[in-house]
Short mmCIF file of C-alpha atoms and ligand atoms in Angstrom, two decimals:
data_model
loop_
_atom_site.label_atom_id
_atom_site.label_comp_id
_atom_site.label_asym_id
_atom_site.label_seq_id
_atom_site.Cartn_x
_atom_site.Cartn_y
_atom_site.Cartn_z
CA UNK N 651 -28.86 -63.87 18.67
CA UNK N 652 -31.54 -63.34 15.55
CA UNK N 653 -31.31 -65.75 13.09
CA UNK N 654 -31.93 -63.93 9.69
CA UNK N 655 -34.20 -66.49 8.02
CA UNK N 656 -35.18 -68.43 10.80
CA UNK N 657 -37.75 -70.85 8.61
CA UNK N 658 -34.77 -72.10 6.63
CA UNK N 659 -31.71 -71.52 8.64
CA UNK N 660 -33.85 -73.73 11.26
CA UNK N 661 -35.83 -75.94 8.85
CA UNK N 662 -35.93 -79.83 9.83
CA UNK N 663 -33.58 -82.14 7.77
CA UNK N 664 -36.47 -84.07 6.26
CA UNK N 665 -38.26 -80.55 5.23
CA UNK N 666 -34.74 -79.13 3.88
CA UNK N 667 -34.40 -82.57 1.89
CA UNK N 668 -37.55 -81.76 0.15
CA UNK N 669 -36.96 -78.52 -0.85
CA UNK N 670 -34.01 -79.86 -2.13
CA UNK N 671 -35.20 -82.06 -3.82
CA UNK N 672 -37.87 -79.89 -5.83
CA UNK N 673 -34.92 -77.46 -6.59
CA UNK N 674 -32.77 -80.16 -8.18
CA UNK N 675 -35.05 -81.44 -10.14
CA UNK N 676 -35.80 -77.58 -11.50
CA UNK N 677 -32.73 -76.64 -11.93
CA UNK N 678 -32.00 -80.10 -13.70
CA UNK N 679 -35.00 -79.01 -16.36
CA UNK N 680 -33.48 -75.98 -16.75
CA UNK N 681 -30.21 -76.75 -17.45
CA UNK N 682 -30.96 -79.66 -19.94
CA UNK N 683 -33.06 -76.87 -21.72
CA UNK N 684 -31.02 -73.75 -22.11
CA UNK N 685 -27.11 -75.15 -21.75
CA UNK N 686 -26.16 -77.44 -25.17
CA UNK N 687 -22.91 -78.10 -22.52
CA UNK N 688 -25.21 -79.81 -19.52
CA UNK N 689 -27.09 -81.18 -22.44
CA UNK N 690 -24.57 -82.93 -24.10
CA UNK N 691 -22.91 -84.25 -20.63
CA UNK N 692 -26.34 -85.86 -19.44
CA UNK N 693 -27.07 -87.12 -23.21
CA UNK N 694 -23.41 -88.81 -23.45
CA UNK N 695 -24.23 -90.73 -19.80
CA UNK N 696 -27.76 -91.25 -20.99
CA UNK N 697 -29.63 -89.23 -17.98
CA UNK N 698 -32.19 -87.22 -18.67
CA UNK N 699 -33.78 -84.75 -15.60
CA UNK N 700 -36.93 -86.86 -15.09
CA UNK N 701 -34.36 -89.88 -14.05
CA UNK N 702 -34.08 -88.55 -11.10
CA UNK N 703 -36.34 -89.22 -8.22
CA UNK N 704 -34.46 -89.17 -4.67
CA UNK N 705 -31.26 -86.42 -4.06
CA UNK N 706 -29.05 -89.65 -4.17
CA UNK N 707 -29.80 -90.01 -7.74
CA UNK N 708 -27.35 -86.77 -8.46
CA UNK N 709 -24.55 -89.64 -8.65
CA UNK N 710 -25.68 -90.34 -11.17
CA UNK N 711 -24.90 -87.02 -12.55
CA UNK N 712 -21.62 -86.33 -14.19
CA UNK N 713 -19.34 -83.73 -11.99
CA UNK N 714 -17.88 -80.66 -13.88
CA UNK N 715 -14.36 -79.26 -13.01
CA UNK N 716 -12.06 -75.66 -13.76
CA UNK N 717 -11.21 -77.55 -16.95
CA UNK N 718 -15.15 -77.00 -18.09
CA UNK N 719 -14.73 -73.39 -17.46
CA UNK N 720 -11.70 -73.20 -19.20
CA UNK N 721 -12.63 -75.33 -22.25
CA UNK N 722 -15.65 -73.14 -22.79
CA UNK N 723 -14.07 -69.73 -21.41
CA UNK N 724 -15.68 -66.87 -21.89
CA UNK N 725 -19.35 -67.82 -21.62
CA UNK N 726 -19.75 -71.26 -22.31
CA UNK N 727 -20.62 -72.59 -19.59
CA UNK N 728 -23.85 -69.56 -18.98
CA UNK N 729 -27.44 -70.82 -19.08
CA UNK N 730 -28.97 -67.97 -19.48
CA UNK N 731 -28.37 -65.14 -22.21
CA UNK N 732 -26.34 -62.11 -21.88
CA UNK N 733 -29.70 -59.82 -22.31
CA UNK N 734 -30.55 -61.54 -19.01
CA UNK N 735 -26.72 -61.17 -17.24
CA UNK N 736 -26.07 -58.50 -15.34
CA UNK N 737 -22.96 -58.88 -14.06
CA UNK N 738 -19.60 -60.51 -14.95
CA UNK N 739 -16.75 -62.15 -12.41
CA UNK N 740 -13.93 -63.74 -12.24
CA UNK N 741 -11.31 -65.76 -10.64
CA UNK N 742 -8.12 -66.10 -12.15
CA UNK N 743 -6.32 -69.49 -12.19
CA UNK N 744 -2.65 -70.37 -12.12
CA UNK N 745 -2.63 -71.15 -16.17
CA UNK N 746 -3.54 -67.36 -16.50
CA UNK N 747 -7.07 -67.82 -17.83
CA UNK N 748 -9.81 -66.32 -16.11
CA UNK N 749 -12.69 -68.84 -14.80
CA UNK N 750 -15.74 -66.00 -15.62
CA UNK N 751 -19.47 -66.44 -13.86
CA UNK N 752 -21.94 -63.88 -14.27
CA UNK N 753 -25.36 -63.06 -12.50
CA UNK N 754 -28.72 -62.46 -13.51
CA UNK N 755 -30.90 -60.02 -11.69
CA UNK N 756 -32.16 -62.89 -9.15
CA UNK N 757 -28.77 -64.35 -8.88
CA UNK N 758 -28.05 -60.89 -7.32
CA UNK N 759 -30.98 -61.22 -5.31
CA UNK N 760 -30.36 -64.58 -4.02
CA UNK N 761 -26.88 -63.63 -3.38
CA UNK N 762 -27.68 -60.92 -1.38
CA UNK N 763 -30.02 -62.39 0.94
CA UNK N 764 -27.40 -65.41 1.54
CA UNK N 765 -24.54 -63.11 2.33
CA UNK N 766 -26.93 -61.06 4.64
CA UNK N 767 -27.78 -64.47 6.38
CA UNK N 768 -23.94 -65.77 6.75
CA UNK N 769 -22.90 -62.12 8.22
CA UNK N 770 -25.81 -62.29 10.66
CA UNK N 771 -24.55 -65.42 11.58
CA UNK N 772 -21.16 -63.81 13.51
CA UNK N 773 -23.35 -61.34 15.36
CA UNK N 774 -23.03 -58.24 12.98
CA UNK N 775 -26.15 -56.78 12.66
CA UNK N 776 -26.92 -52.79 11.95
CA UNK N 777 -25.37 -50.83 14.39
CA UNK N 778 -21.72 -52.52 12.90
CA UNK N 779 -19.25 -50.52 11.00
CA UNK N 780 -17.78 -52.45 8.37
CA UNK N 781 -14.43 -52.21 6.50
CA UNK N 782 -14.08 -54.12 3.26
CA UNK N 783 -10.26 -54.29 3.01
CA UNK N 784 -10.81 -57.56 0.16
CA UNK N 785 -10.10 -56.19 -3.41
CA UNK N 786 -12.63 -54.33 -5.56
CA UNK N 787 -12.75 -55.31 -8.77
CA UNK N 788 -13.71 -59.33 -10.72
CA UNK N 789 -13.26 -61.30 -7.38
CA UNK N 790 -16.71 -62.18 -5.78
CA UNK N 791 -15.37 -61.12 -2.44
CA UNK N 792 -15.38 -57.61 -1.77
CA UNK N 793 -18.81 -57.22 -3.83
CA UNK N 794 -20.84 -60.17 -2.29
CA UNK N 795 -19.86 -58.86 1.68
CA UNK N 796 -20.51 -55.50 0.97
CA UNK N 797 -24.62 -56.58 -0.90
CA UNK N 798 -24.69 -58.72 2.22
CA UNK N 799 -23.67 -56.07 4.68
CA UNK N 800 -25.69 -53.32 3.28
CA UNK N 801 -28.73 -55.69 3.39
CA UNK N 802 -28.15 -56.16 7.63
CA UNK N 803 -28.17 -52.88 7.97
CA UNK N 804 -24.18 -52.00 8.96
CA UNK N 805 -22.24 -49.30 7.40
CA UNK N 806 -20.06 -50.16 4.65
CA UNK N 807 -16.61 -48.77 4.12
CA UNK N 808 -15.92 -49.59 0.46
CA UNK N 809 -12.05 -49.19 1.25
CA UNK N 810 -10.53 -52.05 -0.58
CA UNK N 811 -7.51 -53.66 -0.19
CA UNK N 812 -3.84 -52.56 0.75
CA UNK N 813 -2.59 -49.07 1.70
CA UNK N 814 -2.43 -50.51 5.56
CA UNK N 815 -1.54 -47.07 6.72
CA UNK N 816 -5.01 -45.55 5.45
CA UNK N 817 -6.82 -48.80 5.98
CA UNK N 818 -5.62 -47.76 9.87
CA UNK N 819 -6.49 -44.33 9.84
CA UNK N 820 -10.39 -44.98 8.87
CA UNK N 821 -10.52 -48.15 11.03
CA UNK N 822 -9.84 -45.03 14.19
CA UNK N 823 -11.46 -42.32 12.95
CA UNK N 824 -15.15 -44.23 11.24
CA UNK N 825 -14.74 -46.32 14.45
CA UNK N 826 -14.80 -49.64 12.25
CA UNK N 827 -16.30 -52.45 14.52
CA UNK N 828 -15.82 -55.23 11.64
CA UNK N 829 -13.35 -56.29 9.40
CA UNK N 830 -13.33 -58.24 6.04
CA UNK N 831 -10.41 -59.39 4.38
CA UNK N 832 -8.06 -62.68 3.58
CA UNK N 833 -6.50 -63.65 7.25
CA UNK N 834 -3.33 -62.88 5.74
CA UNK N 835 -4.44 -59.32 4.89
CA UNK N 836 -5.85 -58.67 8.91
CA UNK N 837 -2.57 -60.40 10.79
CA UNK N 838 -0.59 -58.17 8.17
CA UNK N 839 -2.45 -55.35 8.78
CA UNK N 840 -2.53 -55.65 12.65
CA UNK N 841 0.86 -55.90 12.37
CA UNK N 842 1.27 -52.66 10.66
CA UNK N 843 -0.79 -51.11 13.86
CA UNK N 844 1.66 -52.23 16.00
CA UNK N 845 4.79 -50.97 14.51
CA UNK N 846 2.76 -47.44 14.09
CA UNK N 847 2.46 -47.55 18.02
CA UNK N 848 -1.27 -48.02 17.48
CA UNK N 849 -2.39 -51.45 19.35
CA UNK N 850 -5.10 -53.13 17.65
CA UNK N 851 -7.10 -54.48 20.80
CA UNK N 852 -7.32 -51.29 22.60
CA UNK N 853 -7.08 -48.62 20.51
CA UNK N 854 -9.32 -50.11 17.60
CA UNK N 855 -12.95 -51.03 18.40
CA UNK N 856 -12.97 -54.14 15.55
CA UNK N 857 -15.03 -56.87 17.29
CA UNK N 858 -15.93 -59.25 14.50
CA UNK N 859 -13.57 -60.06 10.88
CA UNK N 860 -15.08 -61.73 8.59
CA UNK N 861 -12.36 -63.62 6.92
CA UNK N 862 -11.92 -66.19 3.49
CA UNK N 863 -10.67 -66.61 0.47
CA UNK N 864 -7.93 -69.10 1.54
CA UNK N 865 -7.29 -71.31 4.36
CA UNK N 866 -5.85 -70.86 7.14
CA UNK N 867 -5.00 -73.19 10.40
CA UNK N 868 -7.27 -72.99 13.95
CA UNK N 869 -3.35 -71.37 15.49
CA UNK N 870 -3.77 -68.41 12.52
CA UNK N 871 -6.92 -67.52 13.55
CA UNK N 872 -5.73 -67.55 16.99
CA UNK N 873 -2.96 -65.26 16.28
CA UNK N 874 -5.71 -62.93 14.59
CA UNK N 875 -8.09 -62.92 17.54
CA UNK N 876 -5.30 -62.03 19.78
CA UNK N 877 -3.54 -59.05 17.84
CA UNK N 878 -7.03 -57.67 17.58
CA UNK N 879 -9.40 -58.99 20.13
CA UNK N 880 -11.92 -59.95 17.79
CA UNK N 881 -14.07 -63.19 17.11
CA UNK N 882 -12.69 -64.54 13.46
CA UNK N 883 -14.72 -66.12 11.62
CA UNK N 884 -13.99 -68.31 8.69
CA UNK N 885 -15.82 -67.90 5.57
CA UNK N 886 -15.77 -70.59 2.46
CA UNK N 887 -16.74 -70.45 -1.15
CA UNK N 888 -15.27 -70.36 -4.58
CA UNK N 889 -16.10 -68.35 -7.93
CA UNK N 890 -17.23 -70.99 -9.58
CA UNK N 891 -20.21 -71.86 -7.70
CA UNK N 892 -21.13 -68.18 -6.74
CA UNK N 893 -18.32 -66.77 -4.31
CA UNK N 894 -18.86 -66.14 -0.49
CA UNK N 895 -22.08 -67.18 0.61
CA UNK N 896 -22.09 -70.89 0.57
CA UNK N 897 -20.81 -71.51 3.87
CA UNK N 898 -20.38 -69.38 7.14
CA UNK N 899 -19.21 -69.86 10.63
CA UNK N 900 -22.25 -68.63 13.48
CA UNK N 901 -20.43 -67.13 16.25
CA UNK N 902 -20.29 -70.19 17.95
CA UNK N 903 -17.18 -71.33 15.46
CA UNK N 904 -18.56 -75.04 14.92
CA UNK N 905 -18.13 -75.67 11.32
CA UNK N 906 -19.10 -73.72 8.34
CA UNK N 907 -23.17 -73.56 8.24
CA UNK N 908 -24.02 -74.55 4.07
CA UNK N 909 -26.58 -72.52 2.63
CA UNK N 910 -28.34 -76.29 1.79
CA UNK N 911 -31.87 -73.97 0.18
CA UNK N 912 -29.33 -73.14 -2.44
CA UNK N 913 -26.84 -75.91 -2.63
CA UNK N 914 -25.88 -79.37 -2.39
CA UNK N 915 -23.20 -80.46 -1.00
CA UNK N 916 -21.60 -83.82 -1.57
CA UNK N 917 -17.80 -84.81 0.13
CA UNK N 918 -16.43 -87.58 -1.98
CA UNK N 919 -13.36 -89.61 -2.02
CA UNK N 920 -11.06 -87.77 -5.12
CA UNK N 921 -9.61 -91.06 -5.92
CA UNK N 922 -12.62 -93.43 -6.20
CA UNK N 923 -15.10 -90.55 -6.50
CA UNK N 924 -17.76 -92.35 -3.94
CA UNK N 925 -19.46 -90.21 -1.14
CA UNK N 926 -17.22 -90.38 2.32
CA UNK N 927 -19.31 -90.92 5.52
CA UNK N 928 -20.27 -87.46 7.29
CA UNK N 929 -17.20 -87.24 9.40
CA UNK N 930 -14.84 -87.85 6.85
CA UNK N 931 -12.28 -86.28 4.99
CA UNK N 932 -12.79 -85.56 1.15
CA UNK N 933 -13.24 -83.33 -1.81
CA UNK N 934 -16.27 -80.48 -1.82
CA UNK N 935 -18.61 -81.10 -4.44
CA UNK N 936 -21.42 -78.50 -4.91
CA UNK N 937 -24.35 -78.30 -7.02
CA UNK N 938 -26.18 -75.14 -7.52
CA UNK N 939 -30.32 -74.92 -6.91
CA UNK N 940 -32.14 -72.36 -8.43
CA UNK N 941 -29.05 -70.18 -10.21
CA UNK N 942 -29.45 -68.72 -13.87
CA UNK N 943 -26.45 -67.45 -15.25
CA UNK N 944 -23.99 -70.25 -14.23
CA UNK N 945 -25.83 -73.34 -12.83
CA UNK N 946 -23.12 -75.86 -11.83
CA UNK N 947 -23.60 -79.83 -11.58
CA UNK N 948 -21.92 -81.54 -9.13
CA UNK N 949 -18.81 -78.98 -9.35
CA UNK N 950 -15.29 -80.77 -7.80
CA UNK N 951 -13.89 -78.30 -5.88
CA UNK N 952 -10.80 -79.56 -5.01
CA UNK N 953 -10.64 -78.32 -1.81
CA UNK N 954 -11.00 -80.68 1.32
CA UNK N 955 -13.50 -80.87 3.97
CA UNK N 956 -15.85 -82.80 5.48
CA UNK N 957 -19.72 -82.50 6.71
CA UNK N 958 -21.69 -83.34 9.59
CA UNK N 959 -25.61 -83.32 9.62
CA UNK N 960 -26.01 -82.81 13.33
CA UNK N 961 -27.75 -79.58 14.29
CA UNK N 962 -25.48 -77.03 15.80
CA UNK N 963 -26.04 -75.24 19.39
CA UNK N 964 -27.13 -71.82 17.58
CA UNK N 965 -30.00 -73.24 16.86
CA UNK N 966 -29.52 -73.98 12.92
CA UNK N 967 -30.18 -77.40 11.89
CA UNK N 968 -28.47 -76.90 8.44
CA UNK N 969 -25.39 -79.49 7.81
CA UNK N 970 -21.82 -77.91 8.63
CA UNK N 971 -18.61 -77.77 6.99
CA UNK N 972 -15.36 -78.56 8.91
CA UNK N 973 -12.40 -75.89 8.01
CA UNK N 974 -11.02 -76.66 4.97
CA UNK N 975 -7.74 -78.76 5.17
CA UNK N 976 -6.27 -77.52 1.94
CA UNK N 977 -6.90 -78.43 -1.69
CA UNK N 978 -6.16 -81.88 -3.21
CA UNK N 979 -3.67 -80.00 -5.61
CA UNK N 980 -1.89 -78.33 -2.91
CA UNK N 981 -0.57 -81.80 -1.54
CA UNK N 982 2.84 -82.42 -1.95
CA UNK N 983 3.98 -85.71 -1.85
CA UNK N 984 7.58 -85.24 -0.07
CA UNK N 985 9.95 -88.90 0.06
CA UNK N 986 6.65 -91.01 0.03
CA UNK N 987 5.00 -88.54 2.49
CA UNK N 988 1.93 -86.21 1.66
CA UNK N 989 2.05 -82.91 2.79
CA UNK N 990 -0.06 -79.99 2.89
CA UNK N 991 1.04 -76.55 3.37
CA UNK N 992 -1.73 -75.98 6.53
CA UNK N 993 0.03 -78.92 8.49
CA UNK N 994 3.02 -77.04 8.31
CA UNK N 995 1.51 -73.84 8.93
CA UNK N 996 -0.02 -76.21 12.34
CA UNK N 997 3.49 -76.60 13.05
CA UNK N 998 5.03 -73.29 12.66
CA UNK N 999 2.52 -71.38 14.27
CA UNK N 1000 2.88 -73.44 17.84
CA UNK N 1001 6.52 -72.20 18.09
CA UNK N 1002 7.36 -69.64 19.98
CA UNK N 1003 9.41 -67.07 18.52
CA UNK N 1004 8.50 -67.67 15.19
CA UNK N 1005 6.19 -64.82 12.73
CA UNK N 1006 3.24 -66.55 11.33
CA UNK N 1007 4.88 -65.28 7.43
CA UNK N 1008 6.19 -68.17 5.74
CA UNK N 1009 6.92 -69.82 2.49
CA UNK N 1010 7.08 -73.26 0.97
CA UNK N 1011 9.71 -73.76 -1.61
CA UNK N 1012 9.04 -76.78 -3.82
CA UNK N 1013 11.95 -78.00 -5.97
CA UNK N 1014 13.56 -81.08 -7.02
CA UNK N 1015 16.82 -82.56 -5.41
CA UNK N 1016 17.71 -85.08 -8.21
CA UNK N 1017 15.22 -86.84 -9.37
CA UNK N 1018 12.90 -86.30 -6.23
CA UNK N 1019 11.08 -83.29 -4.95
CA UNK N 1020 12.42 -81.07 -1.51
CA UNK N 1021 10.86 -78.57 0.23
CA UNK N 1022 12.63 -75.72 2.38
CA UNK N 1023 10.79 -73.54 4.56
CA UNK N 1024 11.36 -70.35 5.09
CA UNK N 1025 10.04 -68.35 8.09
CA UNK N 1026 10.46 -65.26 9.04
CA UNK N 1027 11.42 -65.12 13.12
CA UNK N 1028 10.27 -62.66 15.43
CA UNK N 1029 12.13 -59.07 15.94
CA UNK N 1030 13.14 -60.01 19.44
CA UNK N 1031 14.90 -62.97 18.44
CA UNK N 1032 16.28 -62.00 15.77
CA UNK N 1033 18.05 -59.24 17.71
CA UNK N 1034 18.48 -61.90 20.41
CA UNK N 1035 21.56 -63.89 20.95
CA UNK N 1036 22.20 -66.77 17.82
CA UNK N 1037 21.79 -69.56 20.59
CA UNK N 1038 18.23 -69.06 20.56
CA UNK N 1039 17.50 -69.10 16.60
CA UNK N 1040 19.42 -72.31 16.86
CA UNK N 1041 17.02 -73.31 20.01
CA UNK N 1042 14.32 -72.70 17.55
CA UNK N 1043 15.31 -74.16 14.64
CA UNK N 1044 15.87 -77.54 16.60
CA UNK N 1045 12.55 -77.52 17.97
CA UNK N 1046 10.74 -76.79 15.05
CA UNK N 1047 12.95 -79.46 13.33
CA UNK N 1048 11.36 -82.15 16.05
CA UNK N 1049 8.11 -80.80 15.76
CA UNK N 1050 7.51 -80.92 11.69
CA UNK N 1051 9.21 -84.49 11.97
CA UNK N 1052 6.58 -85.81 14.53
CA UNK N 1053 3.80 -84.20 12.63
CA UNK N 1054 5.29 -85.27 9.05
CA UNK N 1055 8.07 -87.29 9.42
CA UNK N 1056 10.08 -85.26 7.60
CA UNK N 1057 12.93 -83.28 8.16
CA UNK N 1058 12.80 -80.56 5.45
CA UNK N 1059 15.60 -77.79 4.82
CA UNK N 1060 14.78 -74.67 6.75
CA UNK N 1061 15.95 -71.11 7.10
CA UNK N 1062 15.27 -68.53 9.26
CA UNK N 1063 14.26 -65.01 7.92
CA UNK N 1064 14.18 -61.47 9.07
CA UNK N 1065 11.01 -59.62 10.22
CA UNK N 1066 9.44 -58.40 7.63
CA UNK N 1067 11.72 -59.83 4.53
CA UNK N 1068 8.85 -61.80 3.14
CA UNK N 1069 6.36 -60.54 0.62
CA UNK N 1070 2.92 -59.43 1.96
CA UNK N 1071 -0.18 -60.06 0.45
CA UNK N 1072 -3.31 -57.89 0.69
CA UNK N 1073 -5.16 -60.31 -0.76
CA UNK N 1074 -4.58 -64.02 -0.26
CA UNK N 1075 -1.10 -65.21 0.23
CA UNK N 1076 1.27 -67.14 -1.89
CA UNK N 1077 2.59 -69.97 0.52
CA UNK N 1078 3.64 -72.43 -1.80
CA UNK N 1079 6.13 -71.37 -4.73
CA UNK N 1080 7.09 -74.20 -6.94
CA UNK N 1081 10.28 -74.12 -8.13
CA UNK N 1082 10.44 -77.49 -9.87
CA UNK N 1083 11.28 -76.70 -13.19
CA UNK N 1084 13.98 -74.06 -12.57
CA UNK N 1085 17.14 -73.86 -10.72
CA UNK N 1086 16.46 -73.58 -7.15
CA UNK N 1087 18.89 -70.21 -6.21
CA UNK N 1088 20.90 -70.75 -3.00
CA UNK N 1089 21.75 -69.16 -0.23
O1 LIG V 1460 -12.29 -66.86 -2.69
C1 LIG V 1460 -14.70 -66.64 -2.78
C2 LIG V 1460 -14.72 -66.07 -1.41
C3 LIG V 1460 -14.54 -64.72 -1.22
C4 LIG V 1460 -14.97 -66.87 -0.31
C5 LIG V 1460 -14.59 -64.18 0.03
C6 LIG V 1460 -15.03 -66.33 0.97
C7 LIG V 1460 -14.86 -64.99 1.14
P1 LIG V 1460 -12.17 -67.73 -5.56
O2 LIG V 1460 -11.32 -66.54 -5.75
O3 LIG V 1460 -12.79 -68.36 -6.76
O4 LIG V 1460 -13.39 -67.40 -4.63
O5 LIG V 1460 -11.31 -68.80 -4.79
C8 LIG V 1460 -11.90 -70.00 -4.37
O6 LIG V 1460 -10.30 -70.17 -2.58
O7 LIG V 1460 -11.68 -73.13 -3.99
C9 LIG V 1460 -10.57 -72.41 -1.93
O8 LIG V 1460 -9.46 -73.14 -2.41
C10 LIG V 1460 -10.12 -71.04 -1.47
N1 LIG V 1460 -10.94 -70.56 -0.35
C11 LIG V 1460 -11.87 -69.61 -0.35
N2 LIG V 1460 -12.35 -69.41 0.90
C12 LIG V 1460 -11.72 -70.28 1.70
C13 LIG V 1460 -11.75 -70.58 3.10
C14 LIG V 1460 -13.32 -66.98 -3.32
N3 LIG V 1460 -12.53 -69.92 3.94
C15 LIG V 1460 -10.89 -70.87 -3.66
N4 LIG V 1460 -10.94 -71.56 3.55
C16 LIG V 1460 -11.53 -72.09 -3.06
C17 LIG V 1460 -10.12 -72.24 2.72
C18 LIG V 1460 -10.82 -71.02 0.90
N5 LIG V 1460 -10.03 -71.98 1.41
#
């Protein structure tokens, strides 16, 4: 399969170190001249860009965080001036403030060409029909596939997301070979097929789906590539540090491939903030090379992941990304026991019977915090015979207590009674501060 830029995508380590290197110590330069914010930070920890030498010396560096973007919201935290921005996005945050990033003219460039090399990575190429079912509008997604897609060479289908029913229509009639959305959106929207009689492995010609924006557990994507017979690939990257782009899965699914010309990735330990071993579990910290508008330094994502340096059998040598496990603020911490919502989803998705829509509900039992689960259960059973439901409810009961040693409240759903998303889902809703209604 063609590798889009095989001299990077393929470099050696030692040669991808270098460039590195040289773009770190640029884009250090840069930002100590034109942002008074990365000024001030390196001033108050007494670094200034020559300090550093080797990439190792970027621990030196202090890391930024959302609180950054939202301490200098709108535009504080842009390097370059607005004559020079060309275009504004934005991600908005649970506090209600938009995080906002812009672009220069070569941002866009750059951009382009890294979204045309993670698409090229699944096997689409020009003769693919694409359908962008992610939301127009300030999210990075739906823009930064379609720049990418255009740039390949496949058709673009600008459709947006939601309205499933017209989503299906086009998908038949422009014979749509590729899909891009949240996972949510594409197992919601493959279940729409089905109830319209139309079944999404034969009667659809989707091959690939480009999927991200959220996480979502190796049985999910399972679920996906069955409804649809398609290869689904996972996609990572966040707002802050320039949307989709940073990392891709090649069609081989081994890890997300970083786009290490433009970034650096670091995976630390959130508690003690030192680097975990390749391997290892931690937080995502990225620093930008060669951005104007937003540069970030050493950017704590919160989500968790880890990296290996080994080169993968595609052929590219640049380090991979695991699947991310969740985000460090998404753990719950349940009797003593810390929980994410994708080990449940682990859990859920392995039982038969069960519809791959569920929620979390946080909320406090006294003076500690409960969860209760609630998943929806498939049509048949629900129709079925009670015996079974209560079959399935002690399974999954023995199940999420070997995986978390919990035993959490749970209750069974019908098809179809919990909200949809056509963008990314709302698993988790935290009901800690209010009265928990029940029933
Ligand atoms: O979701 C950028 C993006 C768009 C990536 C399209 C891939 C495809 P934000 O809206 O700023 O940006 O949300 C970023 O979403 O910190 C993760 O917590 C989560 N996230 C994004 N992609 C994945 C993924 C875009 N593939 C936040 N797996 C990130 C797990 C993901 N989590």
């Amino acid at each position: 399969m063609a590798v889009w830029n095989k001299e990077i995508e393929c470099m050696p380590r030692e040669k991808m170190e270098e460039l590195q290197l040289k773009r770190l110590k640029e884009t250090l330069e840069y930002v100590y001249e034109h942002s008074p914010l990365y000024r001030g930070k390196f001033d108050a920890v007494g670094f200034k860009p020559g300090d550093l030498t080797k990439l190792e010396d970027i621990r030196k560096l202090p890391f930024t965080s959302k609180e950054d973007f939202r301490a200098n919201y709108p535009f504080g935290m842009f390097s370059a001036p607005m004559d020079k921005v060309i275009r504004l996005h934005a991600s908005s945050g649970t506090t209600g403030k938009l995080t906002v990033v812009g672009l220069t003219r070569k941002d866009m460039e750059i951009w382009t060409e890294l979204l045309a090399r993670m698409i090229s990575m699944t096997g689409v190429d020009s003769s693919d029909v694409t359908q962008i079912a992610f939301g127009y509008g300030l999210f990075t997604g739906a823009h930064g596939l379609q720049y990418g897609m255009e740039r390949v060479g496949a058709t673009v289908i600008p459709i947006s997301g939601g309205n499933s029913e017209k989503q299906l229509m086009v998908m038949k009639d422009f014979g749509t070979t590729t899909l891009v959305s949240t996972p949510t959106y594409a197992l919601h929207l493959g279940e729409v097929a089905l109830n319209m009689g139309i079944n999404p492995r034969e009667d659809l010609k989707v091959r690939i789906g480009l999927f991200g924006g959220e996480a979502f557990s190796e049985e999910y994507r399972k679920q996906i590539e069955e409804m649809w017979g398609m290869l689904a690939t996972d996609n990572y990257g966040l707002s802050e540090a320039g949307g989709p782009g940073f990392a891709g899965e090649c069609h081989l699914i081994n890890g997300q491939h970083v786009a290490e010309d433009y970034y650096i990735t670091e995976i630390i330990n959130p508690q003690t903030l030192e680097p975990v071993k390749p391997g290892e579990k931690g937080e995502v910290v990225i620093t930008t090379l060669c951005r104007e508008a937003i540069p970030v330094i050493r950017y704590r994502s919160k989500d968790i992941s880890s990296i290996t340096y080994e080169p993968c059998e595609c052929g590219r040598t640049t380090a991979r990304i695991s699947k991310l496990a969740g985000r460090t603020d998404d753990m719950m911490v349940i009797r003593g026991v810390n929980v994410f919502p994708s080990q449940i989803e682990s859990v859920l998705m392995n039982i038969e019977g069960l519809s791959p829509h569920y929620q979390i509900i946080r909320y406090n039992k006294g003076y500690l915090e409960d969860i209760e689960i609630q998943v929806e259960v498939s049509e048949k059973i629900f129709s079925d015979n009670y015996g079974e439901i209560e079959a399935i409810e002690r399974r999954l009961s023995q199940q999420l207590y070997k995986t978390l040693s919990l035993n959490p409240k749970l209750k069974f759903v019908e098809p179809f009674s919990l909200e949809r998303s056509a963008g990314k889902a709302k698993r988790v809703i935290d009901l800690r501060n209010q009265e928990k209604q029940e029933g």
